GROMACS .gro file of C-alpha atoms in nm:
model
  405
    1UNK     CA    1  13.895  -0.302  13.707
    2UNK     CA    2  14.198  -0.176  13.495
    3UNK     CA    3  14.384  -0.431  13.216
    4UNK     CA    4  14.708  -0.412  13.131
    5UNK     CA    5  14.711  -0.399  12.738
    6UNK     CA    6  15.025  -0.183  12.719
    7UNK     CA    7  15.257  -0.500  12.865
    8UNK     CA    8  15.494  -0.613  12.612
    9UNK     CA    9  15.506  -1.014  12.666
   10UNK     CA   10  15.759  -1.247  12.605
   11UNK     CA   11  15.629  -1.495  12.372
   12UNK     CA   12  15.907  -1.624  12.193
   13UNK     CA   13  16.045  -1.947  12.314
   14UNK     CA   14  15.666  -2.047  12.369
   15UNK     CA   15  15.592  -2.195  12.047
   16UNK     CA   16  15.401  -1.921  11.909
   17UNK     CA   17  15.309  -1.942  11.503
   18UNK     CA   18  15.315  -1.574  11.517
   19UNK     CA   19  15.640  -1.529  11.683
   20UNK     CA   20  15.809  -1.823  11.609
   21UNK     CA   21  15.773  -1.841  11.218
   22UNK     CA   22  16.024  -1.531  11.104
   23UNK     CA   23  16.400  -1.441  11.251
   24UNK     CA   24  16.439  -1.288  11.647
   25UNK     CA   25  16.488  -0.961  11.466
   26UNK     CA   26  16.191  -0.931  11.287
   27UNK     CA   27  15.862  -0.769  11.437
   28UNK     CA   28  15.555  -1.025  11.342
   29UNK     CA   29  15.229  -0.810  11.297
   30UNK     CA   30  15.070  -1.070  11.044
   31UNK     CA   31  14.888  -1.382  11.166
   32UNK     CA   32  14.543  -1.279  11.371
   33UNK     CA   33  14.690  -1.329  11.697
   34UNK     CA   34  14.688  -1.077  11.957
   35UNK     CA   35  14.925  -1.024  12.178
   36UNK     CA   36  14.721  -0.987  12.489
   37UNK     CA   37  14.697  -1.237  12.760
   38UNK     CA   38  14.384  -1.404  12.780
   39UNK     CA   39  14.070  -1.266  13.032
   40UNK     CA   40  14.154  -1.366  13.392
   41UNK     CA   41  13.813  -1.573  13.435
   42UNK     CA   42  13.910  -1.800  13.180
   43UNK     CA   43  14.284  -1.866  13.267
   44UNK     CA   44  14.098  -1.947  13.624
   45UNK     CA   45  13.835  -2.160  13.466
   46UNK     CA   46  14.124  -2.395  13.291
   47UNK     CA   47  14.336  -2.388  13.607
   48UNK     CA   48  14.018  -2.498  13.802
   49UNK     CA   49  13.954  -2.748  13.516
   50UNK     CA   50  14.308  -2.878  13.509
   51UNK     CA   51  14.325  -2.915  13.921
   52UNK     CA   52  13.998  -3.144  13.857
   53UNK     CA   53  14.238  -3.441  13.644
   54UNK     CA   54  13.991  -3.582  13.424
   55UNK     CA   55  13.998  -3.517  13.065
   56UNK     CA   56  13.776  -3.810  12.952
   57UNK     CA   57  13.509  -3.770  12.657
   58UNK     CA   58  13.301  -3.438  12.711
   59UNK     CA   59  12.942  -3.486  12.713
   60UNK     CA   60  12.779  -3.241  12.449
   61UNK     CA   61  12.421  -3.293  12.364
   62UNK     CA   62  12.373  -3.098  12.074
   63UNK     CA   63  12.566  -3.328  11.850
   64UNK     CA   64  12.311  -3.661  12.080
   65UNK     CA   65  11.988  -3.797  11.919
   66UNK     CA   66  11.691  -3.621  12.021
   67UNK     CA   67  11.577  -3.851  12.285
   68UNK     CA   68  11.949  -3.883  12.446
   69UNK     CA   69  11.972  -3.521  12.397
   70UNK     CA   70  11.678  -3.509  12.673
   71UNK     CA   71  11.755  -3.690  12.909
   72UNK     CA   72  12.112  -3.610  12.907
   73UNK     CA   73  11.984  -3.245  12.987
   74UNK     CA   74  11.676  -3.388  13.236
   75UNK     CA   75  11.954  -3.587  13.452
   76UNK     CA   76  12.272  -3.351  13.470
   77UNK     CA   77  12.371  -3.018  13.267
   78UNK     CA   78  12.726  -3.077  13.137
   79UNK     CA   79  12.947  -2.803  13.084
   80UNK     CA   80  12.838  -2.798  12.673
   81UNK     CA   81  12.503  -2.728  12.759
   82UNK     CA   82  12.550  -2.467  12.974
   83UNK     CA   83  12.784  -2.304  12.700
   84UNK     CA   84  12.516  -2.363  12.463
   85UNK     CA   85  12.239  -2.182  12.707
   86UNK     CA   86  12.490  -1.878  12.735
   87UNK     CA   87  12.577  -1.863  12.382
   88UNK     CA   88  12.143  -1.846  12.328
   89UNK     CA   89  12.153  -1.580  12.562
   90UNK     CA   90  12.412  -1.367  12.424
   91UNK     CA   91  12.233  -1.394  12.098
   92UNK     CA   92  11.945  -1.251  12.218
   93UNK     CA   93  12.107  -0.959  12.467
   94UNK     CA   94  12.339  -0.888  12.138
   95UNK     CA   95  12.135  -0.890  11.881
   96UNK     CA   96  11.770  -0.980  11.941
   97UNK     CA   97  11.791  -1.335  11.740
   98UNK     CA   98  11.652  -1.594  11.945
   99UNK     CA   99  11.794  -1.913  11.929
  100UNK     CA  100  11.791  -2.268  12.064
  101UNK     CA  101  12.033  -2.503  12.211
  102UNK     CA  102  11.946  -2.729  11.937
  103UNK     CA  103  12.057  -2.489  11.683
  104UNK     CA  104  12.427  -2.496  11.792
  105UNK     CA  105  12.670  -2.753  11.686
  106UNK     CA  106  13.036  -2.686  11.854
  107UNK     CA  107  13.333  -2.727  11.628
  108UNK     CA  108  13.700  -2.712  11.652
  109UNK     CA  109  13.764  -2.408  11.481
  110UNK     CA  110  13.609  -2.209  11.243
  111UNK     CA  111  13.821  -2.330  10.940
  112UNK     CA  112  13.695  -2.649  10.998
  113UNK     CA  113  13.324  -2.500  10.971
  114UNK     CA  114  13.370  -2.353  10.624
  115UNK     CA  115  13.517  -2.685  10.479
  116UNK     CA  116  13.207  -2.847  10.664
  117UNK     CA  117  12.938  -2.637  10.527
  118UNK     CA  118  13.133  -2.694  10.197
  119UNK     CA  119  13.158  -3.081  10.249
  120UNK     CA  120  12.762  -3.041  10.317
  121UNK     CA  121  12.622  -2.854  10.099
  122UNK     CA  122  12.805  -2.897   9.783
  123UNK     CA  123  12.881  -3.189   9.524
  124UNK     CA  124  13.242  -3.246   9.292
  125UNK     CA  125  13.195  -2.982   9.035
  126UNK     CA  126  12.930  -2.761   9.203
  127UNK     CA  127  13.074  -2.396   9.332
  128UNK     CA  128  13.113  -2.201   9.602
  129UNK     CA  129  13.089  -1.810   9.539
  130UNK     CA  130  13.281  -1.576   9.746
  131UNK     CA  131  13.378  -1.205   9.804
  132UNK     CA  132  13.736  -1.122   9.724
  133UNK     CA  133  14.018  -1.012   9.903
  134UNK     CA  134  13.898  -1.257  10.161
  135UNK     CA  135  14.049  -1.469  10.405
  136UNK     CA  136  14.240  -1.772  10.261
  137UNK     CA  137  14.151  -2.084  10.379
  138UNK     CA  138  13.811  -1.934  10.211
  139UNK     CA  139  14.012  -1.960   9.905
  140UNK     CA  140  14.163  -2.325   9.970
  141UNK     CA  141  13.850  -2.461  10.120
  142UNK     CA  142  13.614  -2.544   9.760
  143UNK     CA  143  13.887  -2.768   9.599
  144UNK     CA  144  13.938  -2.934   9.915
  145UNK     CA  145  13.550  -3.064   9.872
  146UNK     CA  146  13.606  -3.115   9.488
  147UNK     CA  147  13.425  -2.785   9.425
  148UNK     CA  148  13.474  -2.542   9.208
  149UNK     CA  149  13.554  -2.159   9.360
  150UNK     CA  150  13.366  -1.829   9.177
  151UNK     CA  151  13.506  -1.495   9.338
  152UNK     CA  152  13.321  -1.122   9.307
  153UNK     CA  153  13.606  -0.889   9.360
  154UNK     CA  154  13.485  -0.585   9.611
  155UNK     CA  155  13.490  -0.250   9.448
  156UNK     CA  156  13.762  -0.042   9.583
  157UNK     CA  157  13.703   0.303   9.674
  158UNK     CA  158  13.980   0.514   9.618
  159UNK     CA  159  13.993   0.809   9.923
  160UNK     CA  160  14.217   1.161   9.918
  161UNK     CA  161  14.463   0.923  10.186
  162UNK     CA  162  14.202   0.569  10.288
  163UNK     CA  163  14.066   0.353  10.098
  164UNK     CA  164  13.685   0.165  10.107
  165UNK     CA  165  13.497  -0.110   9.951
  166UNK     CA  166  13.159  -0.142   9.839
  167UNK     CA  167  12.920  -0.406   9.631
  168UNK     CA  168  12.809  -0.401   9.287
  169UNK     CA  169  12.463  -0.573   9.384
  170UNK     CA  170  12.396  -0.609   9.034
  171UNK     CA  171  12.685  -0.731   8.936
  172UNK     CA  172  12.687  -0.953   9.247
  173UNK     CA  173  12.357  -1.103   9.162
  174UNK     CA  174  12.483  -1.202   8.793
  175UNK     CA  175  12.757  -1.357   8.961
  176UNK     CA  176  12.536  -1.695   9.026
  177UNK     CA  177  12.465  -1.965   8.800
  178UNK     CA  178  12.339  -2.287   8.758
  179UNK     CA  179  12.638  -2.482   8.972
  180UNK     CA  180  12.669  -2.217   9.269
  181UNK     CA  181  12.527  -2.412   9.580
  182UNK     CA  182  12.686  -2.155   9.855
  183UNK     CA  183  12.786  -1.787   9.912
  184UNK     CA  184  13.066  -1.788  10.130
  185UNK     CA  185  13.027  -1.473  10.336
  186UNK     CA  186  13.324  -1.326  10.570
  187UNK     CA  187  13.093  -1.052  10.835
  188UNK     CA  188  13.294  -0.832  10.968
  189UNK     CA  189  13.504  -0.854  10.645
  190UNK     CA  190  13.849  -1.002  10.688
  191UNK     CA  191  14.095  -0.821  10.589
  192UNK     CA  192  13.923  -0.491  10.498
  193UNK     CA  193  13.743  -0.513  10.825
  194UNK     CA  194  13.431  -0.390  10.696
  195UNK     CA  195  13.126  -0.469  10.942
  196UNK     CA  196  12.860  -0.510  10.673
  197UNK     CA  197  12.515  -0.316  10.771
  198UNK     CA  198  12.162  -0.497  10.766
  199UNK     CA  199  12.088  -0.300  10.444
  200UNK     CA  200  12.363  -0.464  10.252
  201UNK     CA  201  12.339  -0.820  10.425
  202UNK     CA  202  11.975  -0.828  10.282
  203UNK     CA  203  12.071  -0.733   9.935
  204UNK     CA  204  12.312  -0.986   9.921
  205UNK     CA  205  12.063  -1.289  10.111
  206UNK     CA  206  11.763  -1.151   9.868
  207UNK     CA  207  12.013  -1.288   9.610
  208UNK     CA  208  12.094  -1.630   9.764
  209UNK     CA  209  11.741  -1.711   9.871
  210UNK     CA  210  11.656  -1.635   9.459
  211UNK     CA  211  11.908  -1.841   9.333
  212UNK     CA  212  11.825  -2.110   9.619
  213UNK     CA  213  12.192  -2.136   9.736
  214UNK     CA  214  12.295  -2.179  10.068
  215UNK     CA  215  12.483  -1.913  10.290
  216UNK     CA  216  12.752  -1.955  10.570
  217UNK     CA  217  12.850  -1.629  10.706
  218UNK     CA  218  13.190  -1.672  10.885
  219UNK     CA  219  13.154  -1.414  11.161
  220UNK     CA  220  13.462  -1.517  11.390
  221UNK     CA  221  13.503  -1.125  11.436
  222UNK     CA  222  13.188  -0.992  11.510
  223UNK     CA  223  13.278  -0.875  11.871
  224UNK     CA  224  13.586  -0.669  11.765
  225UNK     CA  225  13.375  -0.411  11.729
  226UNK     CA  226  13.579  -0.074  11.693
  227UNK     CA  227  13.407   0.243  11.788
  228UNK     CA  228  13.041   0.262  11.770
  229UNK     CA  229  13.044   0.016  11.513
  230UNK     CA  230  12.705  -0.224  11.583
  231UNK     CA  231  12.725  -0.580  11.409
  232UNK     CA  232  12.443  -0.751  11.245
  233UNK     CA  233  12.404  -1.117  11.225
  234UNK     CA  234  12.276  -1.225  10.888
  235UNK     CA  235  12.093  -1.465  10.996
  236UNK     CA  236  11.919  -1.242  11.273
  237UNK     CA  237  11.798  -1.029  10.983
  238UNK     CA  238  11.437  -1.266  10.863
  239UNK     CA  239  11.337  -1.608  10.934
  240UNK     CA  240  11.321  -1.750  10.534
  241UNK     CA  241  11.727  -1.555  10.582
  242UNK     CA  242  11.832  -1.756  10.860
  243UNK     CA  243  11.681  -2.135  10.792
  244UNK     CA  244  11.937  -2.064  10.462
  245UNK     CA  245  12.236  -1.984  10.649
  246UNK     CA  246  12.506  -2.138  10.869
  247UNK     CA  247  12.646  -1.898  11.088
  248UNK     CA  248  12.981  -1.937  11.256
  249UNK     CA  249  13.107  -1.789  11.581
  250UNK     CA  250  13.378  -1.879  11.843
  251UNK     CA  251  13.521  -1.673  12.158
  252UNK     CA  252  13.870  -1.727  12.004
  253UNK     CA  253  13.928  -1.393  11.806
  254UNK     CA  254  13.790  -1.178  12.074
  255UNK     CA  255  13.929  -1.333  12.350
  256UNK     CA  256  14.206  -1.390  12.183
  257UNK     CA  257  14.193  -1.826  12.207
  258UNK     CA  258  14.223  -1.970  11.939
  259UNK     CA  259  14.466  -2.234  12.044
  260UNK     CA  260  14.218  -2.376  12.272
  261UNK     CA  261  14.009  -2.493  11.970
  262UNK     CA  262  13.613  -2.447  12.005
  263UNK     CA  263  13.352  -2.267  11.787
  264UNK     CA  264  13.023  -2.323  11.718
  265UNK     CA  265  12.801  -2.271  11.398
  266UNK     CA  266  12.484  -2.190  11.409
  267UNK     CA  267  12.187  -2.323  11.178
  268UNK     CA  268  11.825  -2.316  11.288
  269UNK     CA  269  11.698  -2.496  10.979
  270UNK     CA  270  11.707  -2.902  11.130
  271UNK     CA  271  11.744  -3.071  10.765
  272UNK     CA  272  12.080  -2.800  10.725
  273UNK     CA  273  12.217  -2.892  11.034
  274UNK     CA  274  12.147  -3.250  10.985
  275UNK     CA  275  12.348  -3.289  10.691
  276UNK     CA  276  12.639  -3.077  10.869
  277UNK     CA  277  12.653  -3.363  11.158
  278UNK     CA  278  12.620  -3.624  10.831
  279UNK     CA  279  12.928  -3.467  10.669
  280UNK     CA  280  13.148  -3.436  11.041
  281UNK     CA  281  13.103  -3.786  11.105
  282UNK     CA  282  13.421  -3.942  11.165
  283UNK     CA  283  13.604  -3.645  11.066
  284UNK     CA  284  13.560  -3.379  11.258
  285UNK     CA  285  13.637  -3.405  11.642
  286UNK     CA  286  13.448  -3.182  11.898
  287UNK     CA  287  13.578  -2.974  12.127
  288UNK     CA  288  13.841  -3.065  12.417
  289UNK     CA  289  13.742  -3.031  12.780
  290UNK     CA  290  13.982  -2.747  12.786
  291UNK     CA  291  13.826  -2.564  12.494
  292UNK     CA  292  13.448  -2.601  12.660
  293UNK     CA  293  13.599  -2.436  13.013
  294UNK     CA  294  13.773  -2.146  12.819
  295UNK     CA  295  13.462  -2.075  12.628
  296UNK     CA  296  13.241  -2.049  12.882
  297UNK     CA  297  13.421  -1.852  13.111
  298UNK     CA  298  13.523  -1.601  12.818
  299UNK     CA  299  13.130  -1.583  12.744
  300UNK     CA  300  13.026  -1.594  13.090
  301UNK     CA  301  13.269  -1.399  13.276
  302UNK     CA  302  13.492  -1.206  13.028
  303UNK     CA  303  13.253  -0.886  12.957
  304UNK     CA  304  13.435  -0.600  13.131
  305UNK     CA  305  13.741  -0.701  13.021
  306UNK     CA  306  13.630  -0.683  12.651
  307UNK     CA  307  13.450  -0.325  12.657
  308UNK     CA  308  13.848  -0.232  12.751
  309UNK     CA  309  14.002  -0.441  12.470
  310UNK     CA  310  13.792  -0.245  12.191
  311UNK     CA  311  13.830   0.116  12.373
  312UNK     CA  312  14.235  -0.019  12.374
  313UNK     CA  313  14.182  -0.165  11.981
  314UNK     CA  314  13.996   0.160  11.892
  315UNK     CA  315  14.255   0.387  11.999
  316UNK     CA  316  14.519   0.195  11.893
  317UNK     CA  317  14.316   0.181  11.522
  318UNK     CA  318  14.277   0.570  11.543
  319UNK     CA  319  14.654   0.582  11.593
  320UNK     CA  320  14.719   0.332  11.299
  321UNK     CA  321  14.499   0.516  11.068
  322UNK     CA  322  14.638   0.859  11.177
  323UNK     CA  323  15.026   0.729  11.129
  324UNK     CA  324  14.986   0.568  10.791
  325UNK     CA  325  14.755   0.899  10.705
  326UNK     CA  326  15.032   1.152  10.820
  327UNK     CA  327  15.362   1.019  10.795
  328UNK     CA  328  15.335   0.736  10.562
  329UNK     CA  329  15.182   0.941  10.233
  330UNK     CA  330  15.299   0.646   9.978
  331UNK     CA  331  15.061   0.446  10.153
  332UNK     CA  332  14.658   0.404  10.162
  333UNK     CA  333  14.491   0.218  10.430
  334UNK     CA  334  14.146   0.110  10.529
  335UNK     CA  335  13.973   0.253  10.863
  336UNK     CA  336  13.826  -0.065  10.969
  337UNK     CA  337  13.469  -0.070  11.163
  338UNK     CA  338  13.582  -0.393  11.311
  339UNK     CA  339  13.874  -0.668  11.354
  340UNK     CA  340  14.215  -0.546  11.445
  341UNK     CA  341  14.329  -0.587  11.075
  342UNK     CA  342  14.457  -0.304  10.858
  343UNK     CA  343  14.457  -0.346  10.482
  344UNK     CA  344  14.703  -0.138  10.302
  345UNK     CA  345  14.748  -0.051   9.947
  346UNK     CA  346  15.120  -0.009   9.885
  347UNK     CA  347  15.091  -0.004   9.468
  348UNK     CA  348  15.161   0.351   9.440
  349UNK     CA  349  15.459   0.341   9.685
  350UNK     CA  350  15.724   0.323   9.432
  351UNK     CA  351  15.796  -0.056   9.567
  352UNK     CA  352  15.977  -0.310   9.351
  353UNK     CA  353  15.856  -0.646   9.384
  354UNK     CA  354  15.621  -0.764   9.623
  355UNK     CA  355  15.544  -0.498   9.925
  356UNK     CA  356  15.523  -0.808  10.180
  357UNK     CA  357  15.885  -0.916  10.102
  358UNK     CA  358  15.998  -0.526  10.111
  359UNK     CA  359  15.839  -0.455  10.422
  360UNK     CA  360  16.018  -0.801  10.565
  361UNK     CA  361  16.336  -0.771  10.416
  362UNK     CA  362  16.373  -0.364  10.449
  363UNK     CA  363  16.193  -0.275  10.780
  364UNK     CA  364  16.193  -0.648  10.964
  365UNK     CA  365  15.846  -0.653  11.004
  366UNK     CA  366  15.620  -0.919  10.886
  367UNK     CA  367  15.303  -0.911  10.797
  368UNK     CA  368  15.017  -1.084  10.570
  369UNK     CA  369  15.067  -1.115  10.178
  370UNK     CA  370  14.794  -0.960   9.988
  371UNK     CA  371  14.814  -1.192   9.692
  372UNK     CA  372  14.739  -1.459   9.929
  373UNK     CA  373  14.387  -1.289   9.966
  374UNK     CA  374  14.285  -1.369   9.593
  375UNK     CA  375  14.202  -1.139   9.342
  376UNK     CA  376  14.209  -0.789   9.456
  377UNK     CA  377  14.479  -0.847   9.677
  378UNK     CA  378  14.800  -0.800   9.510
  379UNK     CA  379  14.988  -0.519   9.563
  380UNK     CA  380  14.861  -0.543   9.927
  381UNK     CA  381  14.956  -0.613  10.312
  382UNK     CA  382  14.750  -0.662  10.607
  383UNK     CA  383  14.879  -0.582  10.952
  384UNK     CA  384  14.775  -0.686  11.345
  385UNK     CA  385  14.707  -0.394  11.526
  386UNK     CA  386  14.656  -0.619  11.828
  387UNK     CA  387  14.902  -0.540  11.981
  388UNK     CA  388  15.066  -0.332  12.265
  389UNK     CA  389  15.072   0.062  12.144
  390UNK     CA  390  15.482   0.061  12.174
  391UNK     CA  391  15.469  -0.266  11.929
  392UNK     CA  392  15.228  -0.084  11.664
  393UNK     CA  393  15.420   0.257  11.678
  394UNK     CA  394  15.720   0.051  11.639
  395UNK     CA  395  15.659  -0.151  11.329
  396UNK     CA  396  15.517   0.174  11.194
  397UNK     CA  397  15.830   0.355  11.231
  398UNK     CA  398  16.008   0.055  11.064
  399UNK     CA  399  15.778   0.070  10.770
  400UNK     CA  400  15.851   0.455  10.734
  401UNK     CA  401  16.207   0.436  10.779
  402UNK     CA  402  16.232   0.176  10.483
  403UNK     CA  403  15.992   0.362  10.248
  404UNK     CA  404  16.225   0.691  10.312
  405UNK     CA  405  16.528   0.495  10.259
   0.00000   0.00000   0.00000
């Protein structure tokens, strides 16, 4: 079967964040959003589910007492459960890490996880430690809890024309002290889209499990795999590793659905994912019908169409790289392993001011802030390269036409 990536959709009007936010004539290539329609299975799953006309309280047993739990399952297998079966099963095809339906509790959205495992795990004062530039609401989430925030600033690795990142585990490890309750872990690494290897995700557990603090590895990207990049769940790596993590995971980066609202997190250890139900109670809704339906058919059904999205995401990477590399020489960019994020070091680019406002104001495209990323990040932009080819090569010509200017 043959996708259509190259369409150019008309998504203004629609109430798009990404498209709605800046002026008609500015290009957004900022929020992670891509602008591909959906897999066909699951825009037939919610049409199916919408012809149906209920949308009363969805059953899901993994958030039921044990004993409901069975006999929900004994007497009928709601939707949830058979999410939570395939979700077990990809696990295991993926990446050899067998889990349980037990283990899963299903979430809104994976912001809401990370303020839940920080809500859990953590008490007013205690801190959360972190890898910086990271994603934001990794920033914001610690003081939301009453918790204090510790960063570890990546080590940037300064190519003839790209740019990588690496860890100081040494340095890492002397990060901790007395207060830190949780490392705050972002695998495949948003926004330098680094897919961290098993090697390094030990290094970094061997130091959590020493200083007896608790890990939850946001891993919202981990299917946006770009070339032969291979991803490694942390917690798939040892048993003592995983009963000390919360994983997260949803379908809504990689099939690109994030308004439907459902993830999942992971934790096999039952006293950890006890006290993340204690802390979601009465605050954090489950899943809507909708979001169930959309999952499972993106899990179930949505596999072919995803081995083309990363050959598409590759290429259109490769080109990225190869633009910025070539024709943009005041520029240094990241080749990313995973994600459809590039991260782009514009300090040396002669640019007065912020290079997010220049890029906005000069070339009318927008993308992400890299002060917004914490330390590390200034001087910085990030840009969605999910996106038709004659969008990227657009805003790319934009960019070089207001650096030569």
């Amino acid at each position: 079967m043959s996708f259509d990536f190259d369409r150019i959709p008309q998504r203004r009007g629609t109430g798009s964040t990404k498209w709605e936010y800046y002026p008609e004539d500015v290009l957004p290539m900022w929020v992670a959003d891509m602008d591909f329609a959906s897999p066909e299975p699951v825009l037939r799953a919610l049409h199916e589910r919408v012809d149906h006309g209920f949308f009363g309280y969805e059953t899901d047993p993994t958030w039921l007492p044990k004993d409901v739990y069975e006999r929900v399952v004994a007497t009928c297998r709601p939707p949830v459960y058979r999410l939570a079966e395939v979700v077990c099963e990809r696990m295991e095809r993926l990446y050899r890490w067998r889990i349980t339906p037990e283990d899963i509790l299903f979430l809104p959205s994976l912001v809401a996880g990370i303020n839940l495992s920080c809500r859990a795990v953590g008490q007013p004062g205690e801190s959360v430690l972190m890898l910086t530039p990271t994603y934001p609401p990794f920033l914001s989430a610690p003081k939301n809890h009453q918790l204090a925030l510790d960063t570890f600033e990546l080590t940037l690795l300064q190519g003839e024309r790209t740019i990588d990142y690496a860890i100081d585990f040494d340095a890492f490890d002397a990060a901790f002290h007395g207060g830190t309750r949780m490392f705050l872990l972002s695998n495949p690494h948003n926004p330098v889209g680094k897919d961290h290897d098993a090697a390094t995700l030990a290094r970094l557990a061997e130091s959590c499990l020493r200083h007896d603090v608790v890990i939850c590895s946001d891993e919202i990207h981990c299917e946006l795999l770009l070339g032969e990049t291979r991803h490694v769940p942390l917690a798939a790596i040892a048993p003592e590793i995983a009963a000390r993590t919360i994983t997260l995971m949803s379908p809504s980066k990689t099939f690109n659905l994030p308004g439907l609202g459902c993830g999942l997190a992971i934790v096999t250890d039952p006293e950890l994912r006890a006290r993340l139900r204690r802390a979601a109670e009465g605050i954090v809704p489950h899943p809507g019908t909708l979001g169930y339906a959309g999952a499972l058919a993106a899990f179930s059904e949505g596999g072919e169409w995803l081995a083309a999205l990363r050959r598409y995401l590759t290429a259109n990477r490769d080109l990225y790289v190869s633009y910025i590399v070539e024709r943009l020489p005041q520029l240094r960019t990241t080749v990313p392993d995973s994600t459809y994020l590039g991260w782009i070091d514009c300090r040396e680019a002669g640019i007065a001011g912020n290079p997010q406002r220049f890029f906005l104001e000069q070339a009318k495209v927008a993308l992400s802030d890299g002060a917004t990323f914490g330390p590390g990040g200034a001087g910085f932009v990030r840009l969605n390269f999910g996106c038709p080819r004659a969008l990227l090569l657009e805003g790319l010509e934009r960019m070089r036409v207001a650096l030569e200017r």
